[in-house]
Amino acid sequence: MVVNGLDEYISVKCKQCVKTVPICPKPGTRYVIDGCSFVSSIVRQTSWIFGGQWKEIKDLVEKFVVGLLGEGCDATFIMPHWEDALTPTDLKNIKTGLEFVSVNKRLPTAVDFYQNPPCVYFTVARILRECRVEVKCSVSDFEFEVAAWAKLLNCTGIISDNNEFAALKGVPYFRLSSLNTKDHTIDYIDRFLLTKNVGLREHHLQLLSCLLGNSLIPPEMLYAFHRKLQSGMQPSGHNPVLDIMPRICMYVRPQTTQYNMLARTALADESKADFLQAIISRYNLESVDENWKPHQPSDSPNQVVFRYLIHDRVKSQCSKLERFIQLTLY
């Protein structure tokens, strides 16, 4: 999930905050790469010819690694925690997909493939490790952990297509989709110029992303608030967020954030003030130091089911999957 309307605003009204920079400005440059965005970009580039997509995925991953690391850069990929990434329906589809492989003795087709997303992640992670690239798995809060690892590893920045990382002060954000391995360049979002354009400061970006709509406060929750801000405005034909951005910024600009008032106005429920404040604190990386470790949440029923599926069923299926890939590729 990305911040609602932020990319459109940047492309239409704040192009100057996008800076094209060298991928590897100096030896030892290191990035943390958002595994969700990376896998999505790989999937979008595949042609989905039955059986051939696995070789195509391998070729695309290796091409990316060679293009990035060949410049002298280093990278750590963070893959999502399945409990975060998947809904109960997804878990059911995973089980269905695994049973499909067991019963039919073959890999799913393009249609079936989407019902078994872990196969993609397992395959990409395995190929990355074969390329001797570090891969870490998120434990609970994916976006926060990606940013935390970037700070902990003293990285140049985060490479992702999730613009929520633009709201994380102190960790530079680079657009994965802009990576050009031929020219060896990538686009960097200059937070100072972005916030200056909307009349804010960098520390305001966390609250701004929440009032625009993000992964924890989806735009649907803010529909009435945004409609109220549009009152009396002539539609421009763009994303409505572009028109109401100045009005949203008026709620962000005060020195002292009144969470009770914001919860009542934006979420139509003053009791959600603590919820809103907790989301803002989610962007705070001050607690991340050399002693930081990802927080392991307590087991939930879904996690128990997930552990059964992933560690028991998927382990055996991945062995078959790897065997299939080896026979196909070599």
Tab-separated table of C-alpha atoms in Angstrom:
chain	number	residue	atom	x	y	z
A	1	MET	CA	0.000	0.000	0.000
A	2	VAL	CA	1.310	3.471	-0.877
A	3	VAL	CA	0.448	6.968	0.319
A	4	ASN	CA	-2.703	7.958	-1.557
A	5	GLY	CA	-2.060	10.580	-4.256
A	6	LEU	CA	1.537	11.364	-3.261
A	7	ASP	CA	3.127	10.096	-6.497
A	8	GLU	CA	0.561	11.996	-8.572
A	9	TYR	CA	1.247	15.170	-6.602
A	10	ILE	CA	4.985	14.832	-7.135
A	11	SER	CA	4.651	14.144	-10.879
A	12	VAL	CA	2.233	17.054	-11.472
A	13	LYS	CA	3.125	19.763	-8.946
A	14	CYS	CA	6.519	18.961	-7.463
A	15	LYS	CA	8.758	17.513	-10.182
A	16	GLN	CA	11.731	19.384	-8.764
A	17	CYS	CA	11.851	17.089	-5.713
A	18	VAL	CA	12.809	14.129	-7.927
A	19	LYS	CA	16.578	13.998	-8.368
A	20	THR	CA	18.282	11.548	-10.738
A	21	VAL	CA	21.528	10.416	-9.104
A	22	PRO	CA	24.224	7.757	-9.748
A	23	ILE	CA	23.370	4.325	-8.347
A	24	CYS	CA	26.815	3.982	-6.819
A	25	PRO	CA	28.249	7.435	-6.065
A	26	LYS	CA	31.158	5.895	-4.156
A	27	PRO	CA	32.570	2.424	-3.392
A	28	GLY	CA	30.797	0.639	-0.566
A	29	THR	CA	27.388	2.188	-1.272
A	30	ARG	CA	24.753	-0.019	0.340
A	31	TYR	CA	20.987	-0.195	-0.050
A	32	VAL	CA	18.115	-1.964	1.646
A	33	ILE	CA	15.639	-3.184	-0.973
A	34	ASP	CA	11.933	-3.641	-0.317
A	35	GLY	CA	11.253	-7.295	-1.229
A	36	CYS	CA	7.530	-6.692	-1.887
A	37	SER	CA	8.226	-4.004	-4.485
A	38	PHE	CA	11.063	-6.018	-6.002
A	39	VAL	CA	9.032	-9.206	-6.436
A	40	SER	CA	6.091	-7.217	-7.833
A	41	SER	CA	8.372	-5.575	-10.396
A	42	ILE	CA	9.773	-8.980	-11.406
A	43	VAL	CA	6.277	-10.482	-11.759
A	44	ARG	CA	5.124	-7.557	-13.944
A	45	GLN	CA	8.000	-8.206	-16.362
A	46	THR	CA	7.276	-11.911	-16.888
A	47	SER	CA	5.341	-13.195	-19.882
A	48	TRP	CA	3.650	-16.034	-17.951
A	49	ILE	CA	4.227	-18.764	-20.493
A	50	PHE	CA	3.561	-22.011	-18.622
A	51	GLY	CA	6.768	-23.430	-17.222
A	52	GLY	CA	8.902	-20.656	-18.714
A	53	GLN	CA	8.098	-18.026	-16.089
A	54	TRP	CA	10.486	-19.648	-13.593
A	55	LYS	CA	13.478	-19.293	-15.916
A	56	GLU	CA	12.354	-15.784	-16.784
A	57	ILE	CA	12.177	-14.859	-13.088
A	58	LYS	CA	15.685	-16.247	-12.563
A	59	ASP	CA	17.035	-14.248	-15.523
A	60	LEU	CA	15.372	-11.015	-14.347
A	61	VAL	CA	16.617	-11.360	-10.767
A	62	GLU	CA	20.167	-12.118	-11.891
A	63	LYS	CA	20.086	-9.187	-14.354
A	64	PHE	CA	18.999	-6.842	-11.558
A	65	VAL	CA	21.681	-8.110	-9.179
A	66	VAL	CA	24.425	-7.824	-11.798
A	67	GLY	CA	23.259	-4.334	-12.778
A	68	LEU	CA	23.145	-3.094	-9.179
A	69	LEU	CA	26.017	-4.928	-7.541
A	70	GLY	CA	28.213	-4.810	-10.631
A	71	GLU	CA	28.699	-1.109	-9.928
A	72	GLY	CA	30.308	-1.917	-6.580
A	73	CYS	CA	27.128	-1.500	-4.514
A	74	ASP	CA	25.982	-3.833	-1.768
A	75	ALA	CA	22.352	-4.681	-0.991
A	76	THR	CA	20.161	-6.363	1.606
A	77	PHE	CA	16.712	-7.561	0.530
A	78	ILE	CA	13.912	-7.595	3.129
A	79	MET	CA	11.117	-10.044	2.361
A	80	PRO	CA	7.658	-9.639	3.947
A	81	HIS	CA	6.323	-11.571	6.894
A	82	TRP	CA	3.518	-13.748	5.547
A	83	GLU	CA	1.169	-12.934	8.415
A	84	ASP	CA	1.451	-9.263	7.444
A	85	ALA	CA	1.167	-9.839	3.716
A	86	LEU	CA	-1.629	-12.401	3.492
A	87	THR	CA	-5.302	-12.384	4.451
A	88	PRO	CA	-7.168	-15.504	5.653
A	89	THR	CA	-8.409	-15.896	2.050
A	90	ASP	CA	-4.800	-15.829	0.856
A	91	LEU	CA	-3.906	-18.512	3.398
A	92	LYS	CA	-6.737	-20.655	2.050
A	93	ASN	CA	-5.477	-20.075	-1.502
A	94	ILE	CA	-1.960	-21.089	-0.465
A	95	LYS	CA	-3.285	-24.356	0.888
A	96	THR	CA	-5.287	-24.838	-2.313
A	97	GLY	CA	-2.201	-24.096	-4.406
A	98	LEU	CA	-0.068	-26.577	-2.499
A	99	GLU	CA	-2.725	-29.255	-2.835
A	100	PHE	CA	-2.876	-28.458	-6.557
A	101	VAL	CA	0.850	-29.248	-6.879
A	102	SER	CA	0.497	-32.438	-4.824
A	103	VAL	CA	-2.511	-33.726	-6.723
A	104	ASN	CA	-1.594	-32.656	-10.269
A	105	LYS	CA	2.148	-33.349	-9.966
A	106	ARG	CA	2.976	-30.143	-11.816
A	107	LEU	CA	3.428	-26.446	-11.136
A	108	PRO	CA	0.395	-24.173	-11.463
A	109	THR	CA	-0.313	-22.304	-14.694
A	110	ALA	CA	-0.330	-18.498	-14.858
A	111	VAL	CA	-3.813	-18.364	-13.316
A	112	ASP	CA	-2.983	-20.848	-10.583
A	113	PHE	CA	0.346	-19.152	-9.995
A	114	TYR	CA	-1.297	-16.065	-8.508
A	115	GLN	CA	-3.122	-18.271	-5.999
A	116	ASN	CA	0.197	-19.407	-4.559
A	117	PRO	CA	2.230	-16.197	-4.013
A	118	PRO	CA	4.789	-17.727	-1.610
A	119	CYS	CA	6.210	-19.727	-4.523
A	120	VAL	CA	7.315	-16.459	-6.101
A	121	TYR	CA	8.914	-15.157	-2.903
A	122	PHE	CA	10.645	-18.453	-2.141
A	123	THR	CA	11.987	-18.632	-5.686
A	124	VAL	CA	13.256	-15.040	-5.703
A	125	ALA	CA	14.824	-15.391	-2.241
A	126	ARG	CA	16.568	-18.603	-3.282
A	127	ILE	CA	17.965	-17.021	-6.464
A	128	LEU	CA	19.168	-13.980	-4.496
A	129	ARG	CA	20.965	-16.197	-2.000
A	130	GLU	CA	22.555	-18.116	-4.883
A	131	CYS	CA	23.830	-14.733	-6.104
A	132	ARG	CA	25.358	-14.282	-2.615
A	133	VAL	CA	23.013	-11.430	-1.742
A	134	GLU	CA	21.842	-11.009	1.858
A	135	VAL	CA	18.139	-11.701	2.378
A	136	LYS	CA	16.284	-10.988	5.637
A	137	CYS	CA	12.673	-11.736	6.499
A	138	SER	CA	10.395	-9.280	8.244
A	139	VAL	CA	8.947	-10.447	11.562
A	140	SER	CA	5.884	-8.232	11.973
A	141	ASP	CA	5.724	-4.591	10.778
A	142	PHE	CA	7.232	-4.769	7.294
A	143	GLU	CA	7.656	-1.077	6.387
A	144	PHE	CA	9.091	-0.167	9.797
A	145	GLU	CA	11.533	-3.084	9.744
A	146	VAL	CA	12.761	-2.210	6.243
A	147	ALA	CA	13.511	1.327	7.452
A	148	ALA	CA	15.009	0.054	10.716
A	149	TRP	CA	17.403	-2.270	8.891
A	150	ALA	CA	18.375	0.608	6.589
A	151	LYS	CA	19.301	2.722	9.616
A	152	LEU	CA	20.944	-0.134	11.522
A	153	LEU	CA	23.091	-1.151	8.530
A	154	ASN	CA	23.993	2.504	7.879
A	155	CYS	CA	22.675	2.254	4.318
A	156	THR	CA	22.638	4.917	1.635
A	157	GLY	CA	18.870	4.486	1.471
A	158	ILE	CA	15.839	2.311	0.720
A	159	ILE	CA	14.999	1.214	-2.822
A	160	SER	CA	11.256	0.662	-3.156
A	161	ASP	CA	8.112	1.610	-5.061
A	162	ASN	CA	6.238	2.073	-1.776
A	163	ASN	CA	6.209	5.831	-1.239
A	164	GLU	CA	5.424	5.405	2.471
A	165	PHE	CA	9.196	5.373	2.862
A	166	ALA	CA	9.213	9.017	1.751
A	167	ALA	CA	7.656	9.843	5.138
A	168	LEU	CA	10.467	8.244	7.142
A	169	LYS	CA	12.798	11.048	8.160
A	170	GLY	CA	16.473	10.127	8.171
A	171	VAL	CA	16.338	7.255	5.651
A	172	PRO	CA	16.681	8.391	2.001
A	173	TYR	CA	14.080	6.947	-0.372
A	174	PHE	CA	14.920	5.845	-3.942
A	175	ARG	CA	12.352	4.718	-6.529
A	176	LEU	CA	12.835	1.132	-7.671
A	177	SER	CA	10.882	1.709	-10.904
A	178	SER	CA	13.328	4.459	-11.918
A	179	LEU	CA	16.442	2.270	-11.658
A	180	ASN	CA	18.322	2.430	-14.959
A	181	THR	CA	21.043	-0.207	-15.130
A	182	LYS	CA	22.272	1.091	-18.513
A	183	ASP	CA	22.864	4.667	-17.385
A	184	HIS	CA	23.555	3.518	-13.789
A	185	THR	CA	21.129	6.051	-12.324
A	186	ILE	CA	18.143	6.057	-9.973
A	187	ASP	CA	15.597	8.667	-8.833
A	188	TYR	CA	15.854	10.029	-5.301
A	189	ILE	CA	12.995	11.864	-3.566
A	190	ASP	CA	14.247	15.050	-1.903
A	191	ARG	CA	12.073	15.367	1.211
A	192	PHE	CA	13.205	18.945	1.892
A	193	LEU	CA	11.988	20.172	-1.512
A	194	LEU	CA	8.783	18.127	-1.223
A	195	THR	CA	7.835	19.563	2.166
A	196	LYS	CA	8.901	23.079	1.120
A	197	ASN	CA	6.549	22.814	-1.866
A	198	VAL	CA	3.535	22.140	0.390
A	199	GLY	CA	4.633	24.580	3.106
A	200	LEU	CA	5.593	21.942	5.679
A	201	ARG	CA	8.712	20.603	7.369
A	202	GLU	CA	10.146	17.107	7.062
A	203	HIS	CA	8.778	15.901	10.401
A	204	HIS	CA	5.255	16.728	9.140
A	205	LEU	CA	5.385	14.032	6.446
A	206	GLN	CA	4.313	11.263	8.850
A	207	LEU	CA	1.025	12.954	9.710
A	208	LEU	CA	0.495	14.100	6.119
A	209	SER	CA	0.759	10.512	4.833
A	210	CYS	CA	-1.851	9.409	7.386
A	211	LEU	CA	-4.311	12.144	6.372
A	212	LEU	CA	-3.821	11.307	2.695
A	213	GLY	CA	-4.347	7.585	3.329
A	214	ASN	CA	-1.752	4.842	3.659
A	215	SER	CA	-1.428	1.160	4.599
A	216	LEU	CA	-2.827	1.606	8.123
A	217	ILE	CA	-5.406	4.304	7.387
A	218	PRO	CA	-6.827	3.327	3.979
A	219	PRO	CA	-8.412	6.082	1.847
A	220	GLU	CA	-11.842	4.525	2.456
A	221	MET	CA	-11.621	5.605	6.124
A	222	LEU	CA	-10.925	9.173	5.007
A	223	TYR	CA	-13.561	9.385	2.268
A	224	ALA	CA	-15.939	11.696	4.189
A	225	PHE	CA	-13.047	13.896	5.325
A	226	HIS	CA	-11.707	14.295	1.803
A	227	ARG	CA	-15.185	14.954	0.382
A	228	LYS	CA	-15.684	17.711	2.961
A	229	LEU	CA	-12.378	19.319	1.958
A	230	GLN	CA	-13.463	19.235	-1.704
A	231	SER	CA	-16.574	21.257	-0.906
A	232	GLY	CA	-16.804	24.333	-3.147
A	233	MET	CA	-13.837	23.302	-5.315
A	234	GLN	CA	-13.946	22.882	-9.078
A	235	PRO	CA	-12.714	19.349	-9.992
A	236	SER	CA	-9.451	19.499	-11.940
A	237	GLY	CA	-9.704	16.034	-13.452
A	238	HIS	CA	-6.661	14.851	-11.492
A	239	ASN	CA	-6.651	12.730	-8.348
A	240	PRO	CA	-8.784	14.744	-5.857
A	241	VAL	CA	-5.853	14.659	-3.420
A	242	LEU	CA	-3.997	17.102	-5.681
A	243	ASP	CA	-6.789	19.651	-5.246
A	244	ILE	CA	-7.187	19.274	-1.495
A	245	MET	CA	-3.486	18.970	-0.580
A	246	PRO	CA	-3.253	22.626	0.608
A	247	ARG	CA	-6.310	22.123	2.816
A	248	ILE	CA	-4.957	18.885	4.285
A	249	CYS	CA	-1.691	20.669	5.070
A	250	MET	CA	-3.610	23.157	7.218
A	251	TYR	CA	-4.381	20.294	9.619
A	252	VAL	CA	-0.732	19.173	9.620
A	253	ARG	CA	0.967	22.558	10.080
A	254	PRO	CA	0.134	23.457	13.735
A	255	GLN	CA	3.076	23.175	16.154
A	256	THR	CA	1.159	20.931	18.564
A	257	THR	CA	-0.791	18.076	17.019
A	258	GLN	CA	-4.288	17.790	18.496
A	259	TYR	CA	-4.950	14.081	17.981
A	260	ASN	CA	-8.441	14.218	19.512
A	261	MET	CA	-9.471	16.911	17.056
A	262	LEU	CA	-7.840	15.144	14.104
A	263	ALA	CA	-9.475	11.811	14.955
A	264	ARG	CA	-12.862	13.497	15.241
A	265	THR	CA	-12.433	15.472	12.001
A	266	ALA	CA	-10.614	13.003	9.750
A	267	LEU	CA	-11.796	9.637	11.100
A	268	ALA	CA	-15.177	10.760	12.472
A	269	ASP	CA	-14.323	9.053	15.762
A	270	GLU	CA	-12.533	10.867	18.589
A	271	SER	CA	-11.872	7.552	20.340
A	272	LYS	CA	-9.359	6.737	17.571
A	273	ALA	CA	-6.969	9.461	18.760
A	274	ASP	CA	-4.629	6.910	20.367
A	275	PHE	CA	-4.781	4.795	17.213
A	276	LEU	CA	-3.752	7.797	15.110
A	277	GLN	CA	-0.950	8.713	17.497
A	278	ALA	CA	0.346	5.126	17.464
A	279	ILE	CA	0.510	5.186	13.663
A	280	ILE	CA	2.525	8.421	13.738
A	281	SER	CA	4.961	6.897	16.237
A	282	ARG	CA	5.353	3.943	13.846
A	283	TYR	CA	7.461	6.226	11.653
A	284	ASN	CA	9.812	7.087	14.537
A	285	LEU	CA	13.213	5.444	14.097
A	286	GLU	CA	14.812	6.977	17.196
A	287	SER	CA	14.412	3.694	19.093
A	288	VAL	CA	16.506	1.835	16.511
A	289	ASP	CA	20.089	1.375	17.736
A	290	GLU	CA	22.700	-1.402	17.764
A	291	ASN	CA	20.593	-3.343	20.303
A	292	TRP	CA	17.414	-3.239	18.185
A	293	LYS	CA	15.812	-6.520	17.160
A	294	PRO	CA	12.579	-7.103	15.229
A	295	HIS	CA	9.679	-7.592	17.615
A	296	GLN	CA	8.285	-11.114	17.506
A	297	PRO	CA	4.490	-10.912	17.972
A	298	SER	CA	2.664	-13.455	20.066
A	299	ASP	CA	1.167	-16.396	18.221
A	300	SER	CA	-2.252	-15.878	16.717
A	301	PRO	CA	-4.469	-18.615	15.221
A	302	ASN	CA	-3.492	-17.481	11.723
A	303	GLN	CA	0.206	-17.703	12.608
A	304	VAL	CA	-0.242	-21.250	13.850
A	305	VAL	CA	-1.971	-22.170	10.581
A	306	PHE	CA	0.655	-20.282	8.662
A	307	ARG	CA	3.525	-22.067	10.411
A	308	TYR	CA	1.909	-25.394	9.540
A	309	LEU	CA	1.541	-24.407	5.902
A	310	ILE	CA	4.904	-22.757	5.442
A	311	HIS	CA	7.229	-24.890	7.539
A	312	ASP	CA	5.690	-28.310	6.990
A	313	ARG	CA	3.829	-28.331	3.683
A	314	VAL	CA	5.757	-25.648	1.813
A	315	LYS	CA	9.133	-27.036	2.819
A	316	SER	CA	8.439	-30.290	1.010
A	317	GLN	CA	6.799	-28.490	-1.921
A	318	CYS	CA	9.750	-26.112	-2.272
A	319	SER	CA	12.071	-29.085	-2.560
A	320	LYS	CA	9.950	-30.284	-5.471
A	321	LEU	CA	9.831	-26.756	-6.828
A	322	GLU	CA	13.615	-26.390	-6.717
A	323	ARG	CA	14.000	-29.796	-8.346
A	324	PHE	CA	11.616	-28.700	-11.113
A	325	ILE	CA	13.578	-25.468	-11.619
A	326	GLN	CA	16.892	-27.350	-11.778
A	327	LEU	CA	15.521	-29.712	-14.401
A	328	THR	CA	14.116	-26.760	-16.367
A	329	LEU	CA	17.166	-24.527	-16.168
A	330	TYR	CA	20.146	-26.844	-16.364
